[in-house]
JSON list of C-alpha atoms in Angstrom, two decimals:
[
{"chain": "A", "resi": 189, "resn": "GLN", "atom": "CA", "xyz": [94.63, 103.61, 89.89]},
{"chain": "A", "resi": 190, "resn": "LYS", "atom": "CA", "xyz": [97.39, 105.29, 87.91]},
{"chain": "A", "resi": 191, "resn": "GLU", "atom": "CA", "xyz": [100.66, 103.41, 87.69]},
{"chain": "A", "resi": 192, "resn": "VAL", "atom": "CA", "xyz": [102.69, 106.37, 88.96]},
{"chain": "A", "resi": 193, "resn": "GLU", "atom": "CA", "xyz": [101.06, 109.06, 91.06]},
{"chain": "A", "resi": 194, "resn": "GLN", "atom": "CA", "xyz": [102.33, 112.51, 91.96]},
{"chain": "A", "resi": 195, "resn": "ASN", "atom": "CA", "xyz": [100.67, 115.54, 93.47]},
{"chain": "A", "resi": 196, "resn": "SER", "atom": "CA", "xyz": [100.41, 118.06, 90.64]},
{"chain": "A", "resi": 197, "resn": "GLY", "atom": "CA", "xyz": [101.09, 121.00, 92.97]},
{"chain": "A", "resi": 198, "resn": "PRO", "atom": "CA", "xyz": [102.19, 123.66, 92.75]},
{"chain": "A", "resi": 199, "resn": "LEU", "atom": "CA", "xyz": [104.52, 123.15, 95.68]},
{"chain": "A", "resi": 200, "resn": "SER", "atom": "CA", "xyz": [105.70, 126.57, 96.83]},
{"chain": "A", "resi": 201, "resn": "VAL", "atom": "CA", "xyz": [108.84, 126.94, 98.93]},
{"chain": "A", "resi": 202, "resn": "PRO", "atom": "CA", "xyz": [110.97, 129.98, 99.79]},
{"chain": "A", "resi": 203, "resn": "GLU", "atom": "CA", "xyz": [114.51, 130.26, 98.51]},
{"chain": "A", "resi": 204, "resn": "GLY", "atom": "CA", "xyz": [116.94, 128.33, 100.70]},
{"chain": "A", "resi": 205, "resn": "ALA", "atom": "CA", "xyz": [114.32, 125.88, 102.02]},
{"chain": "A", "resi": 206, "resn": "ILE", "atom": "CA", "xyz": [114.10, 122.13, 101.44]},
{"chain": "A", "resi": 207, "resn": "ALA", "atom": "CA", "xyz": [111.63, 121.04, 98.77]},
{"chain": "A", "resi": 208, "resn": "SER", "atom": "CA", "xyz": [110.17, 117.56, 99.21]},
{"chain": "A", "resi": 209, "resn": "LEU", "atom": "CA", "xyz": [108.60, 115.87, 96.21]},
{"chain": "A", "resi": 210, "resn": "ASN", "atom": "CA", "xyz": [106.79, 112.56, 96.49]},
{"chain": "A", "resi": 211, "resn": "CYS", "atom": "CA", "xyz": [105.75, 109.76, 94.18]},
{"chain": "A", "resi": 212, "resn": "THR", "atom": "CA", "xyz": [103.98, 106.42, 94.61]},
{"chain": "A", "resi": 213, "resn": "TYR", "atom": "CA", "xyz": [103.85, 103.55, 92.15]},
{"chain": "A", "resi": 214, "resn": "SER", "atom": "CA", "xyz": [101.56, 100.57, 91.80]},
{"chain": "A", "resi": 215, "resn": "ASP", "atom": "CA", "xyz": [103.67, 97.83, 90.17]},
{"chain": "A", "resi": 216, "resn": "ARG", "atom": "CA", "xyz": [105.67, 95.95, 92.81]},
{"chain": "A", "resi": 217, "resn": "GLY", "atom": "CA", "xyz": [107.86, 94.60, 90.02]},
{"chain": "A", "resi": 218, "resn": "SER", "atom": "CA", "xyz": [109.25, 98.08, 89.30]},
{"chain": "A", "resi": 219, "resn": "GLN", "atom": "CA", "xyz": [113.02, 97.95, 89.50]},
{"chain": "A", "resi": 220, "resn": "SER", "atom": "CA", "xyz": [114.39, 101.38, 88.63]},
{"chain": "A", "resi": 221, "resn": "PHE", "atom": "CA", "xyz": [113.26, 104.83, 89.65]},
{"chain": "A", "resi": 222, "resn": "PHE", "atom": "CA", "xyz": [114.05, 108.20, 88.12]},
{"chain": "A", "resi": 223, "resn": "TRP", "atom": "CA", "xyz": [113.49, 111.88, 88.65]},
{"chain": "A", "resi": 224, "resn": "TYR", "atom": "CA", "xyz": [113.46, 114.17, 85.64]},
{"chain": "A", "resi": 225, "resn": "ARG", "atom": "CA", "xyz": [113.22, 117.96, 85.73]},
{"chain": "A", "resi": 226, "resn": "GLN", "atom": "CA", "xyz": [111.26, 119.68, 82.98]},
{"chain": "A", "resi": 227, "resn": "TYR", "atom": "CA", "xyz": [111.23, 123.41, 82.39]},
{"chain": "A", "resi": 228, "resn": "SER", "atom": "CA", "xyz": [108.22, 124.85, 80.58]},
{"chain": "A", "resi": 229, "resn": "GLY", "atom": "CA", "xyz": [108.41, 124.11, 76.86]},
{"chain": "A", "resi": 230, "resn": "LYS", "atom": "CA", "xyz": [111.56, 122.00, 77.26]},
{"chain": "A", "resi": 231, "resn": "SER", "atom": "CA", "xyz": [112.25, 118.28, 77.32]},
{"chain": "A", "resi": 232, "resn": "PRO", "atom": "CA", "xyz": [112.81, 116.21, 80.49]},
{"chain": "A", "resi": 233, "resn": "GLU", "atom": "CA", "xyz": [116.31, 116.29, 81.97]},
{"chain": "A", "resi": 234, "resn": "LEU", "atom": "CA", "xyz": [117.53, 113.41, 84.14]},
{"chain": "A", "resi": 235, "resn": "ILE", "atom": "CA", "xyz": [118.56, 114.58, 87.60]},
{"chain": "A", "resi": 236, "resn": "MET", "atom": "CA", "xyz": [118.53, 111.45, 89.78]},
{"chain": "A", "resi": 237, "resn": "PHE", "atom": "CA", "xyz": [118.06, 107.70, 89.57]},
{"chain": "A", "resi": 238, "resn": "ILE", "atom": "CA", "xyz": [117.91, 105.07, 92.29]},
{"chain": "A", "resi": 239, "resn": "TYR", "atom": "CA", "xyz": [117.69, 101.30, 92.16]},
{"chain": "A", "resi": 240, "resn": "SER", "atom": "CA", "xyz": [117.98, 100.17, 95.80]},
{"chain": "A", "resi": 241, "resn": "ASN", "atom": "CA", "xyz": [116.11, 100.93, 99.00]},
{"chain": "A", "resi": 242, "resn": "GLY", "atom": "CA", "xyz": [117.49, 103.84, 100.95]},
{"chain": "A", "resi": 243, "resn": "ASP", "atom": "CA", "xyz": [118.91, 107.23, 100.11]},
{"chain": "A", "resi": 244, "resn": "LYS", "atom": "CA", "xyz": [121.11, 108.43, 97.27]},
{"chain": "A", "resi": 245, "resn": "GLU", "atom": "CA", "xyz": [122.64, 111.88, 97.38]},
{"chain": "A", "resi": 246, "resn": "ASP", "atom": "CA", "xyz": [124.05, 114.01, 94.55]},
{"chain": "A", "resi": 247, "resn": "GLY", "atom": "CA", "xyz": [124.87, 117.58, 95.42]},
{"chain": "A", "resi": 248, "resn": "ARG", "atom": "CA", "xyz": [121.72, 119.33, 96.62]},
{"chain": "A", "resi": 249, "resn": "PHE", "atom": "CA", "xyz": [119.51, 116.41, 95.54]},
{"chain": "A", "resi": 250, "resn": "THR", "atom": "CA", "xyz": [118.63, 113.31, 97.55]},
{"chain": "A", "resi": 251, "resn": "ALA", "atom": "CA", "xyz": [116.47, 110.52, 96.19]},
{"chain": "A", "resi": 252, "resn": "GLN", "atom": "CA", "xyz": [114.80, 108.16, 98.66]},
{"chain": "A", "resi": 253, "resn": "LEU", "atom": "CA", "xyz": [113.29, 104.79, 97.82]},
{"chain": "A", "resi": 254, "resn": "ASN", "atom": "CA", "xyz": [111.07, 102.56, 99.95]},
{"chain": "A", "resi": 255, "resn": "LYS", "atom": "CA", "xyz": [110.02, 99.52, 97.93]},
{"chain": "A", "resi": 256, "resn": "ALA", "atom": "CA", "xyz": [107.89, 98.07, 100.72]},
{"chain": "A", "resi": 257, "resn": "SER", "atom": "CA", "xyz": [105.75, 101.21, 100.72]},
{"chain": "A", "resi": 258, "resn": "GLN", "atom": "CA", "xyz": [106.12, 101.69, 96.93]},
{"chain": "A", "resi": 259, "resn": "TYR", "atom": "CA", "xyz": [107.26, 105.23, 97.54]},
{"chain": "A", "resi": 260, "resn": "VAL", "atom": "CA", "xyz": [109.94, 107.41, 95.99]},
{"chain": "A", "resi": 261, "resn": "SER", "atom": "CA", "xyz": [110.84, 110.93, 97.01]},
{"chain": "A", "resi": 262, "resn": "LEU", "atom": "CA", "xyz": [113.17, 113.70, 95.94]},
{"chain": "A", "resi": 263, "resn": "LEU", "atom": "CA", "xyz": [114.57, 116.25, 98.36]},
{"chain": "A", "resi": 264, "resn": "ILE", "atom": "CA", "xyz": [116.09, 119.46, 97.07]},
{"chain": "A", "resi": 265, "resn": "ARG", "atom": "CA", "xyz": [118.17, 121.29, 99.67]},
{"chain": "A", "resi": 266, "resn": "ASP", "atom": "CA", "xyz": [118.88, 125.03, 99.55]},
{"chain": "A", "resi": 267, "resn": "SER", "atom": "CA", "xyz": [116.21, 125.49, 96.88]},
{"chain": "A", "resi": 268, "resn": "GLN", "atom": "CA", "xyz": [116.91, 128.18, 94.29]},
{"chain": "A", "resi": 269, "resn": "PRO", "atom": "CA", "xyz": [114.52, 130.07, 91.99]},
{"chain": "A", "resi": 270, "resn": "SER", "atom": "CA", "xyz": [116.22, 128.24, 89.10]},
{"chain": "A", "resi": 271, "resn": "ASP", "atom": "CA", "xyz": [114.86, 124.97, 90.56]},
{"chain": "A", "resi": 272, "resn": "SER", "atom": "CA", "xyz": [111.33, 126.13, 89.67]},
{"chain": "A", "resi": 273, "resn": "ALA", "atom": "CA", "xyz": [110.15, 123.52, 87.18]},
{"chain": "A", "resi": 274, "resn": "THR", "atom": "CA", "xyz": [108.00, 120.42, 86.89]},
{"chain": "A", "resi": 275, "resn": "TYR", "atom": "CA", "xyz": [109.55, 117.31, 88.42]},
{"chain": "A", "resi": 276, "resn": "LEU", "atom": "CA", "xyz": [108.58, 114.04, 86.79]},
{"chain": "A", "resi": 277, "resn": "CYS", "atom": "CA", "xyz": [108.83, 110.72, 88.61]},
{"chain": "A", "resi": 278, "resn": "ALA", "atom": "CA", "xyz": [109.32, 107.68, 86.37]},
{"chain": "A", "resi": 279, "resn": "VAL", "atom": "CA", "xyz": [109.68, 103.95, 86.96]},
{"chain": "A", "resi": 280, "resn": "THR", "atom": "CA", "xyz": [110.70, 101.04, 84.78]},
{"chain": "A", "resi": 281, "resn": "LEU", "atom": "CA", "xyz": [110.64, 97.29, 84.74]},
{"chain": "A", "resi": 282, "resn": "ALA", "atom": "CA", "xyz": [114.10, 96.03, 83.79]},
{"chain": "A", "resi": 283, "resn": "LEU", "atom": "CA", "xyz": [115.33, 99.40, 82.47]},
{"chain": "A", "resi": 284, "resn": "GLN", "atom": "CA", "xyz": [112.98, 99.39, 79.50]},
{"chain": "A", "resi": 285, "resn": "LYS", "atom": "CA", "xyz": [110.11, 101.79, 78.90]},
{"chain": "A", "resi": 286, "resn": "LEU", "atom": "CA", "xyz": [109.65, 104.61, 81.38]},
{"chain": "A", "resi": 287, "resn": "VAL", "atom": "CA", "xyz": [106.25, 105.05, 83.01]},
{"chain": "A", "resi": 288, "resn": "PHE", "atom": "CA", "xyz": [105.84, 108.65, 84.14]},
{"chain": "A", "resi": 289, "resn": "GLY", "atom": "CA", "xyz": [103.67, 110.41, 86.65]},
{"chain": "A", "resi": 290, "resn": "THR", "atom": "CA", "xyz": [101.99, 113.65, 85.66]},
{"chain": "A", "resi": 291, "resn": "GLY", "atom": "CA", "xyz": [104.65, 115.69, 87.46]},
{"chain": "A", "resi": 292, "resn": "THR", "atom": "CA", "xyz": [104.77, 118.08, 90.39]},
{"chain": "A", "resi": 293, "resn": "ARG", "atom": "CA", "xyz": [105.22, 121.75, 89.68]},
{"chain": "A", "resi": 294, "resn": "LEU", "atom": "CA", "xyz": [107.72, 123.37, 92.06]},
{"chain": "A", "resi": 295, "resn": "LEU", "atom": "CA", "xyz": [107.82, 127.12, 92.62]},
{"chain": "A", "resi": 296, "resn": "VAL", "atom": "CA", "xyz": [110.76, 128.59, 94.55]},
{"chain": "A", "resi": 297, "resn": "SER", "atom": "CA", "xyz": [110.21, 132.20, 95.54]},
{"chain": "A", "resi": 298, "resn": "PRO", "atom": "CA", "xyz": [113.13, 134.61, 96.10]},
{"chain": "B", "resi": 7, "resn": "ASP", "atom": "CA", "xyz": [126.70, 118.60, 70.66]},
{"chain": "B", "resi": 8, "resn": "THR", "atom": "CA", "xyz": [126.73, 114.91, 71.50]},
{"chain": "B", "resi": 9, "resn": "GLY", "atom": "CA", "xyz": [123.21, 114.69, 72.92]},
{"chain": "B", "resi": 10, "resn": "VAL", "atom": "CA", "xyz": [120.05, 113.29, 71.36]},
{"chain": "B", "resi": 11, "resn": "SER", "atom": "CA", "xyz": [119.07, 115.34, 68.32]},
{"chain": "B", "resi": 12, "resn": "GLN", "atom": "CA", "xyz": [115.52, 115.67, 67.02]},
{"chain": "B", "resi": 13, "resn": "ASN", "atom": "CA", "xyz": [114.31, 117.32, 63.82]},
{"chain": "B", "resi": 14, "resn": "PRO", "atom": "CA", "xyz": [112.32, 119.33, 63.12]},
{"chain": "B", "resi": 15, "resn": "ARG", "atom": "CA", "xyz": [111.82, 121.20, 66.40]},
{"chain": "B", "resi": 16, "resn": "HIS", "atom": "CA", "xyz": [108.39, 122.39, 65.35]},
{"chain": "B", "resi": 17, "resn": "LYS", "atom": "CA", "xyz": [105.96, 121.09, 62.74]},
{"chain": "B", "resi": 18, "resn": "ILE", "atom": "CA", "xyz": [102.67, 122.69, 61.79]},
{"chain": "B", "resi": 19, "resn": "THR", "atom": "CA", "xyz": [100.51, 120.81, 59.35]},
{"chain": "B", "resi": 20, "resn": "LYS", "atom": "CA", "xyz": [96.93, 120.50, 58.19]},
{"chain": "B", "resi": 21, "resn": "ARG", "atom": "CA", "xyz": [94.73, 117.69, 59.35]},
{"chain": "B", "resi": 22, "resn": "GLY", "atom": "CA", "xyz": [95.00, 114.70, 57.05]},
{"chain": "B", "resi": 23, "resn": "GLN", "atom": "CA", "xyz": [98.62, 115.33, 56.04]},
{"chain": "B", "resi": 24, "resn": "ASN", "atom": "CA", "xyz": [101.48, 112.94, 56.74]},
{"chain": "B", "resi": 25, "resn": "VAL", "atom": "CA", "xyz": [104.42, 113.99, 58.90]},
{"chain": "B", "resi": 26, "resn": "THR", "atom": "CA", "xyz": [107.80, 112.42, 59.64]},
{"chain": "B", "resi": 27, "resn": "PHE", "atom": "CA", "xyz": [110.13, 113.14, 62.52]},
{"chain": "B", "resi": 28, "resn": "ARG", "atom": "CA", "xyz": [113.77, 112.15, 62.87]},
{"chain": "B", "resi": 29, "resn": "CYS", "atom": "CA", "xyz": [115.79, 111.25, 65.94]},
{"chain": "B", "resi": 30, "resn": "ASP", "atom": "CA", "xyz": [119.57, 110.85, 66.10]},
{"chain": "B", "resi": 31, "resn": "PRO", "atom": "CA", "xyz": [120.54, 109.17, 69.38]},
{"chain": "B", "resi": 32, "resn": "ILE", "atom": "CA", "xyz": [123.76, 109.55, 71.32]},
{"chain": "B", "resi": 33, "resn": "SER", "atom": "CA", "xyz": [126.23, 107.70, 69.12]},
{"chain": "B", "resi": 34, "resn": "GLU", "atom": "CA", "xyz": [127.06, 104.68, 71.27]},
{"chain": "B", "resi": 35, "resn": "HIS", "atom": "CA", "xyz": [123.52, 104.15, 72.57]},
{"chain": "B", "resi": 36, "resn": "ASN", "atom": "CA", "xyz": [121.89, 100.99, 71.29]},
{"chain": "B", "resi": 37, "resn": "ARG", "atom": "CA", "xyz": [118.40, 101.67, 72.69]},
{"chain": "B", "resi": 38, "resn": "LEU", "atom": "CA", "xyz": [116.08, 104.31, 71.26]},
{"chain": "B", "resi": 39, "resn": "TYR", "atom": "CA", "xyz": [112.66, 105.25, 72.58]},
{"chain": "B", "resi": 40, "resn": "TRP", "atom": "CA", "xyz": [109.76, 107.40, 71.37]},
{"chain": "B", "resi": 41, "resn": "TYR", "atom": "CA", "xyz": [107.34, 109.10, 73.76]},
{"chain": "B", "resi": 42, "resn": "ARG", "atom": "CA", "xyz": [104.47, 111.54, 73.34]},
{"chain": "B", "resi": 43, "resn": "GLN", "atom": "CA", "xyz": [103.64, 114.30, 75.80]},
{"chain": "B", "resi": 44, "resn": "THR", "atom": "CA", "xyz": [100.54, 116.46, 75.94]},
{"chain": "B", "resi": 45, "resn": "LEU", "atom": "CA", "xyz": [100.06, 119.55, 78.09]},
{"chain": "B", "resi": 46, "resn": "GLY", "atom": "CA", "xyz": [99.89, 118.81, 81.80]},
{"chain": "B", "resi": 47, "resn": "GLN", "atom": "CA", "xyz": [100.77, 115.14, 81.40]},
{"chain": "B", "resi": 48, "resn": "GLY", "atom": "CA", "xyz": [103.92, 113.13, 81.73]},
{"chain": "B", "resi": 49, "resn": "PRO", "atom": "CA", "xyz": [105.45, 111.57, 78.62]},
{"chain": "B", "resi": 50, "resn": "GLU", "atom": "CA", "xyz": [103.71, 108.40, 77.41]},
{"chain": "B", "resi": 51, "resn": "PHE", "atom": "CA", "xyz": [105.66, 105.54, 75.89]},
{"chain": "B", "resi": 52, "resn": "LEU", "atom": "CA", "xyz": [105.09, 104.81, 72.21]},
{"chain": "B", "resi": 53, "resn": "THR", "atom": "CA", "xyz": [107.78, 102.36, 71.09]},
{"chain": "B", "resi": 54, "resn": "TYR", "atom": "CA", "xyz": [111.40, 101.34, 71.50]},
{"chain": "B", "resi": 55, "resn": "PHE", "atom": "CA", "xyz": [114.23, 99.80, 69.53]},
{"chain": "B", "resi": 56, "resn": "GLN", "atom": "CA", "xyz": [117.25, 97.86, 70.53]},
{"chain": "B", "resi": 57, "resn": "ASN", "atom": "CA", "xyz": [119.63, 98.35, 67.64]},
{"chain": "B", "resi": 58, "resn": "GLU", "atom": "CA", "xyz": [117.42, 97.96, 64.54]},
{"chain": "B", "resi": 59, "resn": "ALA", "atom": "CA", "xyz": [114.81, 95.70, 66.19]},
{"chain": "B", "resi": 60, "resn": "GLN", "atom": "CA", "xyz": [111.54, 97.24, 67.34]},
{"chain": "B", "resi": 61, "resn": "LEU", "atom": "CA", "xyz": [110.95, 95.39, 70.61]},
{"chain": "B", "resi": 62, "resn": "GLU", "atom": "CA", "xyz": [107.79, 96.94, 72.00]},
{"chain": "B", "resi": 63, "resn": "LYS", "atom": "CA", "xyz": [104.92, 99.06, 70.77]},
{"chain": "B", "resi": 64, "resn": "SER", "atom": "CA", "xyz": [102.29, 100.76, 72.91]},
{"chain": "B", "resi": 65, "resn": "ARG", "atom": "CA", "xyz": [98.62, 100.37, 72.12]},
{"chain": "B", "resi": 66, "resn": "LEU", "atom": "CA", "xyz": [98.76, 104.17, 71.74]},
{"chain": "B", "resi": 67, "resn": "LEU", "atom": "CA", "xyz": [100.61, 103.54, 68.49]},
{"chain": "B", "resi": 68, "resn": "SER", "atom": "CA", "xyz": [97.68, 103.17, 66.10]},
{"chain": "B", "resi": 69, "resn": "ASP", "atom": "CA", "xyz": [97.99, 101.90, 62.53]},
{"chain": "B", "resi": 70, "resn": "ARG", "atom": "CA", "xyz": [98.60, 105.49, 61.42]},
{"chain": "B", "resi": 71, "resn": "PHE", "atom": "CA", "xyz": [101.89, 105.54, 63.30]},
{"chain": "B", "resi": 72, "resn": "SER", "atom": "CA", "xyz": [105.03, 103.78, 62.14]},
{"chain": "B", "resi": 73, "resn": "ALA", "atom": "CA", "xyz": [108.57, 103.92, 63.43]},
{"chain": "B", "resi": 74, "resn": "GLU", "atom": "CA", "xyz": [111.78, 102.63, 61.92]},
{"chain": "B", "resi": 75, "resn": "ARG", "atom": "CA", "xyz": [115.44, 102.40, 62.83]},
{"chain": "B", "resi": 76, "resn": "PRO", "atom": "CA", "xyz": [116.84, 100.81, 59.68]},
{"chain": "B", "resi": 77, "resn": "LYS", "atom": "CA", "xyz": [120.53, 100.62, 60.50]},
{"chain": "B", "resi": 78, "resn": "GLY", "atom": "CA", "xyz": [120.37, 100.80, 64.25]},
{"chain": "B", "resi": 79, "resn": "SER", "atom": "CA", "xyz": [121.38, 104.44, 64.26]},
{"chain": "B", "resi": 80, "resn": "PHE", "atom": "CA", "xyz": [118.83, 107.22, 63.61]},
{"chain": "B", "resi": 81, "resn": "SER", "atom": "CA", "xyz": [115.09, 106.59, 63.80]},
{"chain": "B", "resi": 82, "resn": "THR", "atom": "CA", "xyz": [112.05, 108.04, 62.09]},
{"chain": "B", "resi": 83, "resn": "LEU", "atom": "CA", "xyz": [108.49, 108.29, 63.36]},
{"chain": "B", "resi": 84, "resn": "GLU", "atom": "CA", "xyz": [105.81, 108.80, 60.74]},
{"chain": "B", "resi": 85, "resn": "ILE", "atom": "CA", "xyz": [102.19, 109.76, 61.34]},
{"chain": "B", "resi": 86, "resn": "GLN", "atom": "CA", "xyz": [99.82, 109.28, 58.43]},
{"chain": "B", "resi": 87, "resn": "ARG", "atom": "CA", "xyz": [96.51, 111.13, 57.99]},
{"chain": "B", "resi": 88, "resn": "THR", "atom": "CA", "xyz": [97.12, 113.35, 60.99]},
{"chain": "B", "resi": 89, "resn": "GLU", "atom": "CA", "xyz": [94.24, 114.14, 63.35]},
{"chain": "B", "resi": 90, "resn": "GLN", "atom": "CA", "xyz": [93.70, 116.98, 65.85]},
{"chain": "B", "resi": 91, "resn": "GLY", "atom": "CA", "xyz": [94.44, 114.58, 68.69]},
{"chain": "B", "resi": 92, "resn": "ASP", "atom": "CA", "xyz": [97.95, 113.99, 67.36]},
{"chain": "B", "resi": 93, "resn": "SER", "atom": "CA", "xyz": [98.98, 117.48, 68.47]},
{"chain": "B", "resi": 94, "resn": "ALA", "atom": "CA", "xyz": [101.65, 116.90, 71.11]},
{"chain": "B", "resi": 95, "resn": "MET", "atom": "CA", "xyz": [105.37, 117.00, 71.84]},
{"chain": "B", "resi": 96, "resn": "TYR", "atom": "CA", "xyz": [107.08, 113.94, 70.42]},
{"chain": "B", "resi": 97, "resn": "LEU", "atom": "CA", "xyz": [110.13, 113.03, 72.45]},
{"chain": "B", "resi": 98, "resn": "CYS", "atom": "CA", "xyz": [112.98, 110.71, 71.58]},
{"chain": "B", "resi": 99, "resn": "ALA", "atom": "CA", "xyz": [115.30, 109.22, 74.18]},
{"chain": "B", "resi": 100, "resn": "SER", "atom": "CA", "xyz": [118.29, 106.93, 73.98]},
{"chain": "B", "resi": 101, "resn": "SER", "atom": "CA", "xyz": [120.29, 104.80, 76.36]},
{"chain": "B", "resi": 102, "resn": "LEU", "atom": "CA", "xyz": [122.84, 102.09, 76.70]},
{"chain": "B", "resi": 103, "resn": "ARG", "atom": "CA", "xyz": [121.26, 98.80, 77.64]},
{"chain": "B", "resi": 104, "resn": "ASN", "atom": "CA", "xyz": [121.38, 99.13, 81.41]},
{"chain": "B", "resi": 105, "resn": "GLN", "atom": "CA", "xyz": [121.62, 102.89, 81.75]},
{"chain": "B", "resi": 106, "resn": "PRO", "atom": "CA", "xyz": [119.11, 105.73, 82.21]},
{"chain": "B", "resi": 107, "resn": "GLN", "atom": "CA", "xyz": [117.46, 107.34, 79.23]},
{"chain": "B", "resi": 108, "resn": "HIS", "atom": "CA", "xyz": [118.39, 110.79, 77.98]},
{"chain": "B", "resi": 109, "resn": "PHE", "atom": "CA", "xyz": [115.92, 112.87, 76.02]},
{"chain": "B", "resi": 110, "resn": "GLY", "atom": "CA", "xyz": [116.26, 115.08, 72.98]},
{"chain": "B", "resi": 111, "resn": "ASP", "atom": "CA", "xyz": [114.64, 118.49, 72.73]},
{"chain": "B", "resi": 112, "resn": "GLY", "atom": "CA", "xyz": [111.51, 117.05, 71.14]},
{"chain": "B", "resi": 113, "resn": "THR", "atom": "CA", "xyz": [109.40, 117.86, 68.09]},
{"chain": "B", "resi": 114, "resn": "ARG", "atom": "CA", "xyz": [106.29, 119.91, 68.78]},
{"chain": "B", "resi": 115, "resn": "LEU", "atom": "CA", "xyz": [103.49, 118.96, 66.37]},
{"chain": "B", "resi": 116, "resn": "SER", "atom": "CA", "xyz": [100.53, 121.27, 65.80]},
{"chain": "B", "resi": 117, "resn": "ILE", "atom": "CA", "xyz": [97.60, 120.15, 63.65]},
{"chain": "B", "resi": 118, "resn": "LEU", "atom": "CA", "xyz": [95.52, 122.91, 62.11]}
]
C-alpha cells in the first residue's frame, strides 16, 4: 500500500463547476496535510494546508480533513480553465519531509 | 525575486559525468529540502537540512549522491558517475521550522 494515494485522473469538469479531489494516507501519525498545484513542466506550488479535522477555506479552495478516515480532500469552486493542472496531495510527520501522492490531473473545459 | 532559487534550470550531461546543482533558499528559512521527481510521479524526498546540519537522508540517496549546506544558507547536491536512471527534475524547497515548504523552479537533469 502506498503511503499517500490519489486517483491519477484525469478529472474533467466544465468551467464554473466544483472540482473535488481526494487523497488517502496510510500513516495515522501524519500531522500536516498539504495540497500543491503543479503545471506541466513547472514546480509544485502550495495552495492549501490543513492541520486539524474539519474544513479550511481560502478563496475558491476548501481543504477537508478527516483523520479518523485518513482522508483529505480539496474542493475547487467555480473552476476555471487556468485551474487545469496536476494537484499533489502531501503529508508530513511533524512538519518534516513531505510524502507525496502521484497527483490527480484536473482538466477544466471552457 | 525572494523565492527559492535553483541553478542551473537545465543540465544535459553524458553518462558517467559528475553534476552539481545549487539551491538558494528563501533568506530567513532555516530548513532546506531536496526532492527528485520523475514523469508521472510525485516528488520523492532525498534529504533535508536544518541550518547546516543534515538531519535525514532517504535510502534513495545512494553513495553517488552528496548534499551540503556549509554555512546554513545555500545548498549543493552533487551526483557522481551519473546513470540513465538519474534523469529527473531535482527540486529544492525551504521552510521555517513549523511552516509549509515552498519549492524552487527545479533543475531538470537529462543523461545522454
